mmCIF file of C-alpha atoms and ligand atoms in Angstrom:
data_model
loop_
_atom_site.group_PDB
_atom_site.id
_atom_site.type_symbol
_atom_site.label_atom_id
_atom_site.label_comp_id
_atom_site.label_asym_id
_atom_site.label_seq_id
_atom_site.Cartn_x
_atom_site.Cartn_y
_atom_site.Cartn_z
ATOM 1 C CA MET A 133 31.574 198.319 18.934
ATOM 2 C CA ARG A 134 33.926 199.423 16.166
ATOM 3 C CA ARG A 135 36.892 197.201 15.635
ATOM 4 C CA ARG A 136 40.205 198.930 15.214
ATOM 5 C CA ALA A 137 41.275 198.798 11.591
ATOM 6 C CA VAL A 138 44.217 196.523 10.827
ATOM 7 C CA PRO A 139 47.072 198.612 9.358
ATOM 8 C CA ARG A 140 47.713 197.459 5.830
ATOM 9 C CA LEU A 141 50.545 197.938 3.376
ATOM 10 C CA ARG A 142 48.514 200.506 1.382
ATOM 11 C CA ASP A 143 47.982 202.600 4.570
ATOM 12 C CA VAL A 144 51.627 202.602 5.616
ATOM 13 C CA GLY A 145 53.331 202.506 2.207
ATOM 14 C CA GLU A 146 56.455 200.795 1.012
ATOM 15 C CA HIS A 147 59.026 203.265 2.316
ATOM 16 C CA ALA A 148 57.664 203.730 5.827
ATOM 17 C CA TRP A 149 57.352 199.956 6.306
ATOM 18 C CA LEU A 150 60.853 199.304 4.981
ATOM 19 C CA ALA A 151 62.307 202.068 7.167
ATOM 20 C CA ARG A 152 60.679 200.553 10.254
ATOM 21 C CA LEU A 153 61.764 197.027 9.344
ATOM 22 C CA THR A 154 65.309 198.231 8.693
ATOM 23 C CA ARG A 155 65.448 199.795 12.167
ATOM 24 C CA ARG A 156 64.214 196.553 13.718
ATOM 25 C CA LEU A 157 66.781 194.472 11.846
ATOM 26 C CA ALA A 158 69.552 196.919 12.778
ATOM 27 C CA ALA A 159 68.651 196.408 16.454
ATOM 28 C CA MET A 160 69.558 192.703 16.181
ATOM 29 C CA PRO A 161 73.060 191.693 17.357
ATOM 30 C CA ALA A 162 75.670 192.991 14.902
ATOM 31 C CA SER A 163 77.645 190.672 12.664
ATOM 32 C CA PRO A 164 81.285 191.697 12.103
ATOM 33 C CA SER A 165 81.161 190.332 8.552
ATOM 34 C CA VAL A 166 78.250 192.627 7.536
ATOM 35 C CA LEU A 167 79.661 196.057 6.659
ATOM 36 C CA VAL A 168 76.394 197.534 5.323
ATOM 37 C CA GLY A 169 73.126 195.829 6.236
ATOM 38 C CA PRO A 170 69.522 196.356 5.077
ATOM 39 C CA GLY A 171 68.437 199.859 4.034
ATOM 40 C CA ASP A 172 71.096 200.991 1.583
ATOM 41 C CA ASP A 173 71.291 200.438 -2.183
ATOM 42 C CA ALA A 174 73.061 197.137 -1.629
ATOM 43 C CA ALA A 175 74.426 195.171 1.264
ATOM 44 C CA ALA A 176 78.178 195.072 1.743
ATOM 45 C CA VAL A 177 79.691 191.995 3.360
ATOM 46 C CA ARG A 178 83.151 190.605 3.827
ATOM 47 C CA ALA A 179 83.889 188.151 1.010
ATOM 48 C CA PRO A 180 83.594 184.608 2.389
ATOM 49 C CA ARG A 181 86.683 182.395 2.375
ATOM 50 C CA GLY A 182 86.609 179.151 0.444
ATOM 51 C CA THR A 183 83.882 178.220 -2.025
ATOM 52 C CA VAL A 184 80.782 180.424 -2.282
ATOM 53 C CA LEU A 185 77.404 178.684 -2.673
ATOM 54 C CA LEU A 186 74.407 180.548 -4.164
ATOM 55 C CA THR A 187 70.819 179.372 -4.162
ATOM 56 C CA THR A 188 67.298 180.799 -4.339
ATOM 57 C CA ASP A 189 63.797 179.468 -3.755
ATOM 58 C CA ALA A 190 60.314 181.027 -3.788
ATOM 59 C CA LEU A 191 57.161 180.383 -1.757
ATOM 60 C CA VAL A 192 54.074 181.595 -3.635
ATOM 61 C CA GLU A 193 50.618 181.911 -2.078
ATOM 62 C CA GLY A 194 48.194 179.554 -3.791
ATOM 63 C CA VAL A 195 51.077 177.384 -5.047
ATOM 64 C CA HIS A 196 53.280 176.521 -2.055
ATOM 65 C CA PHE A 197 50.952 177.633 0.746
ATOM 66 C CA ARG A 198 47.546 179.132 1.383
ATOM 67 C CA ALA A 199 46.546 181.884 3.779
ATOM 68 C CA GLY A 200 46.223 180.486 7.298
ATOM 69 C CA TRP A 201 48.459 177.424 6.799
ATOM 70 C CA LEU A 202 51.366 179.030 8.600
ATOM 71 C CA THR A 203 51.867 182.008 10.860
ATOM 72 C CA PRO A 204 53.749 184.803 9.070
ATOM 73 C CA ARG A 205 56.808 184.047 11.239
ATOM 74 C CA ALA A 206 56.703 180.343 10.333
ATOM 75 C CA LEU A 207 56.270 181.267 6.662
ATOM 76 C CA GLY A 208 59.370 183.488 6.788
ATOM 77 C CA ALA A 209 61.315 180.793 8.613
ATOM 78 C CA ARG A 210 60.235 178.226 6.018
ATOM 79 C CA ALA A 211 61.421 180.452 3.134
ATOM 80 C CA PHE A 212 64.851 180.591 4.770
ATOM 81 C CA LEU A 213 64.989 176.905 5.751
ATOM 82 C CA VAL A 214 64.178 175.522 2.292
ATOM 83 C CA ASN A 215 67.168 177.487 0.983
ATOM 84 C CA ALA A 216 69.351 176.386 3.906
ATOM 85 C CA SER A 217 68.426 172.816 2.946
ATOM 86 C CA ASP A 218 69.981 173.315 -0.504
ATOM 87 C CA VAL A 219 73.141 174.732 1.092
ATOM 88 C CA ALA A 220 73.246 171.760 3.506
ATOM 89 C CA ALA A 221 72.926 169.383 0.547
ATOM 90 C CA MET A 222 76.180 170.803 -0.866
ATOM 91 C CA GLY A 223 77.972 170.422 2.467
ATOM 92 C CA GLY A 224 77.917 174.176 3.116
ATOM 93 C CA THR A 225 77.040 176.795 5.727
ATOM 94 C CA PRO A 226 74.570 179.672 5.153
ATOM 95 C CA ALA A 227 76.049 183.157 5.460
ATOM 96 C CA TYR A 228 73.934 185.932 3.906
ATOM 97 C CA ALA A 229 70.260 186.019 2.905
ATOM 98 C CA LEU A 230 68.218 188.391 0.729
ATOM 99 C CA LEU A 231 64.403 188.488 0.916
ATOM 100 C CA ALA A 232 62.320 189.575 -2.093
ATOM 101 C CA LEU A 233 58.718 190.068 -0.992
ATOM 102 C CA GLU A 234 55.695 190.498 -3.246
ATOM 103 C CA ALA A 235 52.470 191.575 -1.584
ATOM 104 C CA PRO A 236 49.029 192.960 -2.428
ATOM 105 C CA PRO A 237 48.326 196.478 -1.054
ATOM 106 C CA ALA A 238 45.765 195.061 1.397
ATOM 107 C CA THR A 239 48.340 192.839 3.141
ATOM 108 C CA PRO A 240 48.318 193.569 6.899
ATOM 109 C CA ILE A 241 51.577 195.135 8.070
ATOM 110 C CA ALA A 242 51.716 192.529 10.849
ATOM 111 C CA VAL A 243 51.949 189.796 8.193
ATOM 112 C CA LEU A 244 54.881 191.489 6.461
ATOM 113 C CA ASP A 245 56.606 192.122 9.806
ATOM 114 C CA GLY A 246 56.141 188.486 10.779
ATOM 115 C CA ILE A 247 57.539 187.184 7.492
ATOM 116 C CA ALA A 248 60.606 189.441 7.494
ATOM 117 C CA LEU A 249 61.381 188.835 11.168
ATOM 118 C CA GLY A 250 60.767 185.100 10.649
ATOM 119 C CA VAL A 251 63.404 185.063 7.898
ATOM 120 C CA ALA A 252 65.794 187.096 10.084
ATOM 121 C CA ALA A 253 65.295 184.819 13.101
ATOM 122 C CA ALA A 254 65.708 181.592 11.096
ATOM 123 C CA ALA A 255 68.838 183.036 9.478
ATOM 124 C CA GLY A 256 70.202 183.930 12.915
ATOM 125 C CA GLY A 257 69.467 180.391 14.121
ATOM 126 C CA ALA A 258 71.604 179.038 11.280
ATOM 127 C CA GLY A 259 74.487 181.458 11.850
ATOM 128 C CA ALA A 260 73.447 183.560 8.836
ATOM 129 C CA ARG A 261 72.219 187.128 8.405
ATOM 130 C CA LEU A 262 69.355 188.780 6.500
ATOM 131 C CA VAL A 263 71.253 191.605 4.779
ATOM 132 C CA GLY A 264 68.732 193.065 2.329
ATOM 133 C CA GLY A 265 65.852 192.521 -0.039
ATOM 134 C CA ASN A 266 63.027 194.105 -1.973
ATOM 135 C CA LEU A 267 59.305 194.760 -1.713
ATOM 136 C CA ALA A 268 57.047 194.877 -4.763
ATOM 137 C CA ARG A 269 53.286 195.146 -5.295
ATOM 138 C CA ALA A 270 51.773 191.960 -6.701
ATOM 139 C CA PRO A 271 48.356 190.263 -6.975
ATOM 140 C CA ARG A 272 49.338 187.640 -4.377
ATOM 141 C CA LEU A 273 51.805 187.129 -1.557
ATOM 142 C CA ALA A 274 55.161 185.580 -2.479
ATOM 143 C CA LEU A 275 58.543 185.425 -0.811
ATOM 144 C CA THR A 276 61.820 184.604 -2.490
ATOM 145 C CA VAL A 277 64.920 184.076 -0.371
ATOM 146 C CA THR A 278 68.327 184.131 -1.995
ATOM 147 C CA LEU A 279 70.990 182.571 0.155
ATOM 148 C CA VAL A 280 74.752 182.913 -0.036
ATOM 149 C CA GLY A 281 76.634 180.141 1.687
ATOM 150 C CA THR A 282 80.180 178.934 2.066
ATOM 151 C CA ALA A 283 81.827 175.537 1.832
ATOM 152 C CA ALA A 284 85.128 175.169 3.633
ATOM 153 C CA GLY A 285 85.731 171.632 2.446
ATOM 154 C CA ARG A 286 84.683 169.634 -0.547
ATOM 155 C CA VAL A 287 81.418 170.565 -2.280
ATOM 156 C CA VAL A 288 79.325 167.472 -2.869
ATOM 157 C CA THR A 289 77.032 167.406 -5.904
ATOM 158 C CA ARG A 290 74.491 165.012 -7.415
ATOM 159 C CA THR A 291 76.928 163.611 -9.922
ATOM 160 C CA GLY A 292 79.350 161.262 -8.152
ATOM 161 C CA ALA A 293 77.319 158.188 -7.118
ATOM 162 C CA ARG A 294 78.816 154.842 -8.186
ATOM 163 C CA PRO A 295 77.334 151.343 -8.376
ATOM 164 C CA GLY A 296 77.612 149.699 -4.971
ATOM 165 C CA ASP A 297 77.231 152.952 -3.006
ATOM 166 C CA LEU A 298 74.800 152.738 -0.125
ATOM 167 C CA LEU A 299 71.893 155.210 -0.161
ATOM 168 C CA PHE A 300 71.193 157.014 3.107
ATOM 169 C CA VAL A 301 68.450 159.454 4.082
ATOM 170 C CA THR A 302 68.372 161.657 7.201
ATOM 171 C CA GLY A 303 65.379 162.067 9.530
ATOM 172 C CA VAL A 304 61.940 160.680 8.755
ATOM 173 C CA LEU A 305 59.725 161.233 5.706
ATOM 174 C CA GLY A 306 56.063 161.877 5.012
ATOM 175 C CA ALA A 307 54.927 164.169 7.853
ATOM 176 C CA THR A 308 54.918 167.422 5.877
ATOM 177 C CA GLY A 309 53.549 165.812 2.729
ATOM 178 C CA LEU A 310 50.682 164.482 4.835
ATOM 179 C CA ALA A 311 50.059 167.882 6.451
ATOM 180 C CA VAL A 312 49.990 169.589 3.028
ATOM 181 C CA ARG A 313 47.436 167.116 1.695
ATOM 182 C CA ARG A 314 45.244 167.557 4.774
ATOM 183 C CA LEU A 315 45.402 171.350 4.528
ATOM 184 C CA ARG A 316 44.702 171.283 0.780
ATOM 185 C CA ALA A 317 41.609 169.191 1.490
ATOM 186 C CA GLY A 318 40.362 171.909 3.855
ATOM 187 C CA GLY A 319 41.481 170.175 7.044
ATOM 188 C CA HIS A 320 43.312 171.657 9.978
ATOM 189 C CA GLY A 321 46.837 171.098 11.111
ATOM 190 C CA ARG A 322 50.269 172.519 11.280
ATOM 191 C CA LEU A 323 52.893 172.400 8.554
ATOM 192 C CA PRO A 324 56.048 171.059 10.247
ATOM 193 C CA ALA A 325 59.114 173.297 9.902
ATOM 194 C CA PRO A 326 61.811 171.964 7.550
ATOM 195 C CA PRO A 327 64.724 170.454 9.488
ATOM 196 C CA LEU A 328 68.088 172.232 9.603
ATOM 197 C CA ARG A 329 70.599 169.595 8.476
ATOM 198 C CA LEU A 330 73.713 171.771 8.247
ATOM 199 C CA ALA A 331 75.967 169.741 10.561
ATOM 200 C CA ALA A 332 74.768 166.498 8.956
ATOM 201 C CA GLY A 333 75.348 167.959 5.486
ATOM 202 C CA ARG A 334 78.920 168.983 6.313
ATOM 203 C CA ALA A 335 79.664 165.577 7.873
ATOM 204 C CA LEU A 336 78.118 163.696 4.931
ATOM 205 C CA ALA A 337 80.029 165.856 2.435
ATOM 206 C CA ARG A 338 83.248 164.338 3.799
ATOM 207 C CA VAL A 339 82.189 160.783 2.929
ATOM 208 C CA ALA A 340 79.407 160.927 0.299
ATOM 209 C CA HIS A 341 79.985 160.483 -3.424
ATOM 210 C CA ALA A 342 76.742 162.387 -4.182
ATOM 211 C CA MET A 343 74.047 164.216 -2.219
ATOM 212 C CA LEU A 344 70.881 166.282 -2.633
ATOM 213 C CA ASP A 345 67.946 167.329 -0.465
ATOM 214 C CA VAL A 346 64.547 165.658 -0.696
ATOM 215 C CA SER A 347 62.170 168.473 -1.641
ATOM 216 C CA ASP A 348 59.933 166.969 -4.320
ATOM 217 C CA GLY A 349 59.777 163.376 -3.082
ATOM 218 C CA LEU A 350 62.363 160.692 -2.292
ATOM 219 C CA VAL A 351 61.767 158.644 -5.460
ATOM 220 C CA GLN A 352 61.805 161.681 -7.752
ATOM 221 C CA ASP A 353 64.839 163.309 -6.125
ATOM 222 C CA LEU A 354 66.721 159.985 -6.129
ATOM 223 C CA GLY A 355 65.895 159.843 -9.856
ATOM 224 C CA HIS A 356 67.648 163.231 -10.267
ATOM 225 C CA LEU A 357 70.708 161.870 -8.448
ATOM 226 C CA CYS A 358 70.698 158.719 -10.609
ATOM 227 C CA ARG A 359 70.477 160.663 -13.889
ATOM 228 C CA ALA A 360 73.220 163.086 -12.798
ATOM 229 C CA SER A 361 75.474 160.204 -11.689
ATOM 230 C CA GLY A 362 74.652 157.710 -14.469
ATOM 231 C CA VAL A 363 73.596 154.940 -12.095
ATOM 232 C CA GLY A 364 70.409 153.095 -11.179
ATOM 233 C CA ALA A 365 69.029 152.635 -7.660
ATOM 234 C CA ARG A 366 67.332 149.894 -5.691
ATOM 235 C CA VAL A 367 65.267 151.047 -2.702
ATOM 236 C CA ASP A 368 63.649 148.788 -0.114
ATOM 237 C CA LEU A 369 60.387 150.499 0.857
ATOM 238 C CA ALA A 370 60.358 148.577 4.151
ATOM 239 C CA ARG A 371 63.501 150.486 5.151
ATOM 240 C CA VAL A 372 62.204 153.989 4.306
ATOM 241 C CA PRO A 373 61.997 155.911 7.627
ATOM 242 C CA VAL A 374 58.334 156.912 7.871
ATOM 243 C CA ALA A 375 57.211 159.684 10.250
ATOM 244 C CA PRO A 376 54.980 158.234 13.021
ATOM 245 C CA ALA A 377 52.111 160.613 12.148
ATOM 246 C CA CYS A 378 52.272 159.428 8.549
ATOM 247 C CA ARG A 379 52.301 155.757 9.547
ATOM 248 C CA ARG A 380 49.268 156.271 11.810
ATOM 249 C CA ALA A 381 47.298 158.147 9.137
ATOM 250 C CA VAL A 382 48.205 156.171 6.006
ATOM 251 C CA GLY A 383 48.656 152.656 7.441
ATOM 252 C CA ALA A 384 49.932 149.933 5.136
ATOM 253 C CA ALA A 385 50.636 152.356 2.275
ATOM 254 C CA ALA A 386 52.633 154.754 4.516
ATOM 255 C CA ALA A 387 56.083 153.881 3.116
ATOM 256 C CA ARG A 388 54.884 154.325 -0.462
ATOM 257 C CA PHE A 389 53.268 157.642 0.494
ATOM 258 C CA ALA A 390 56.358 158.873 2.379
ATOM 259 C CA ALA A 391 58.655 157.933 -0.510
ATOM 260 C CA THR A 392 56.724 160.116 -2.960
ATOM 261 C CA ALA A 393 55.095 162.867 -0.841
ATOM 262 C CA GLY A 394 57.862 165.515 -0.901
ATOM 263 C CA GLU A 395 58.391 168.611 1.290
ATOM 264 C CA ASP A 396 60.715 166.648 3.611
ATOM 265 C CA TYR A 397 63.934 168.683 3.171
ATOM 266 C CA GLU A 398 65.968 165.761 4.451
ATOM 267 C CA LEU A 399 69.326 164.820 2.916
ATOM 268 C CA LEU A 400 69.730 161.875 0.556
ATOM 269 C CA CYS A 401 73.249 160.687 -0.241
ATOM 270 C CA ALA A 402 75.272 157.905 -1.824
ATOM 271 C CA VAL A 403 78.154 156.671 0.360
ATOM 272 C CA PRO A 404 80.758 154.017 -0.515
ATOM 273 C CA PRO A 405 80.334 150.984 1.815
ATOM 274 C CA ALA A 406 83.875 151.411 3.192
ATOM 275 C CA ARG A 407 82.914 154.823 4.600
ATOM 276 C CA ALA A 408 79.406 153.943 5.767
ATOM 277 C CA SER A 409 80.437 153.657 9.440
ATOM 278 C CA ALA A 410 81.018 157.468 9.494
ATOM 279 C CA VAL A 411 77.324 157.967 8.721
ATOM 280 C CA ALA A 412 76.304 156.508 12.100
ATOM 281 C CA ARG A 413 77.856 159.479 13.935
ATOM 282 C CA LEU A 414 75.793 162.270 12.379
ATOM 283 C CA GLY A 415 73.870 163.515 15.400
ATOM 284 C CA CYS A 416 70.540 162.903 13.677
ATOM 285 C CA ARG A 417 68.666 159.822 12.528
ATOM 286 C CA VAL A 418 70.046 158.377 9.307
ATOM 287 C CA THR A 419 68.816 155.272 7.512
ATOM 288 C CA CYS A 420 70.194 153.101 4.735
ATOM 289 C CA ILE A 421 67.334 152.613 2.264
ATOM 290 C CA GLY A 422 69.076 150.823 -0.585
ATOM 291 C CA GLU A 423 71.978 151.019 -2.975
ATOM 292 C CA ALA A 424 73.149 152.448 -6.262
ATOM 293 C CA VAL A 425 73.405 149.852 -9.042
ATOM 294 C CA ALA A 426 74.938 149.721 -12.516
ATOM 295 C CA GLY A 427 72.513 150.345 -15.355
ATOM 296 C CA PRO A 428 70.058 152.954 -16.603
ATOM 297 C CA PRO A 429 69.115 155.777 -14.173
ATOM 298 C CA HIS A 430 65.988 154.057 -12.921
ATOM 299 C CA VAL A 431 64.757 153.896 -9.310
ATOM 300 C CA ALA A 432 63.548 150.336 -8.635
ATOM 301 C CA LEU A 433 61.361 150.010 -5.538
ATOM 302 C CA HIS A 434 60.800 146.741 -3.767
ATOM 303 C CA GLU A 435 59.189 145.642 -0.536
ATOM 304 C CA GLY A 436 60.245 142.339 0.964
ATOM 305 C CA GLY A 437 61.866 141.375 -2.371
ATOM 306 C CA ARG A 438 58.717 142.033 -4.444
ATOM 307 C CA PRO A 439 58.859 144.898 -6.981
ATOM 308 C CA VAL A 440 56.588 147.875 -6.250
ATOM 309 C CA GLN A 441 55.365 150.393 -8.843
ATOM 310 C CA VAL A 442 54.441 153.986 -8.036
ATOM 311 C CA THR A 443 52.492 156.158 -10.472
ATOM 312 C CA ARG A 444 54.401 159.319 -9.610
ATOM 313 C CA GLY A 445 57.735 159.777 -7.857
ATOM 314 C CA GLY A 446 57.001 163.222 -6.467
ATOM 315 C CA TRP A 447 55.985 166.796 -7.102
ATOM 316 C CA ASP A 448 56.269 168.586 -10.448
ATOM 317 C CA HIS A 449 55.085 172.223 -10.697
ATOM 318 C CA PHE A 450 54.015 171.964 -14.317
ATOM 319 C CA ARG A 451 52.394 168.513 -14.575
HETATM 320 MG MG1 MG B 608 67.558 170.901 -3.554
#
């Protein structure tokens, strides 16, 4: 029995695929703020009111994911959500997304469709719109989403933490870092989707002195916040919210693992104690893990009062 050949990018070609994708995107519910959507030389949108946020992030095959780790739809959604996480960390709201795709000629059309529609669906779920992009031939699959967001209120950065601020983190940590390590080792499993912390980000922006999202690892990202703010930090590992799957798999070392694993896309912020009661009403889990302290920008970990050393605080692409 002959199997039907899978249509690939080289069979269909750039222009025919883009034309078909453009028609599919145009069939999605219209947005009054998008004047010209995908398919023209550039998108045209109504200028957002307030402060405009801009961010971009890439997912590269062989670096951020491997074939088979995620469905194409989940991969597209992930590319959008990691950008939405950066917008959330500023206290903003996503508005317009661009998708730059790189793909080898042998890439199945179904994979490209899944990725593009995954980005469009995740954008729609966050109140945003995929308005354009690009497709280029490359030796491996890669997707770069550029996201335009808005901030109606105050934009919160990494720079304002003060000694005495309480450090809070949303959600739980370690589940995705664990899944990545299992998949890298050839195991099976599912890569959890990054959380969408937009409402939490906007609420925290009203009370936090400083905020960022945990992408590389809690300890490493907290180090970025400390350096930007000129403060130190003390973190009690026993208070780090560890994902149940991570606790089951890693056991006694779970908190240490979760604090350095990365890929969590939760929000980490420094809040003055007088405003800490506002943090309890976020609509998602939020945990106080320690405090900012005066001194050099060092993250001191302890567990039950005893100091704990970790060899690496998180992920670095080039080390
Ligand atoms: Mg970030």
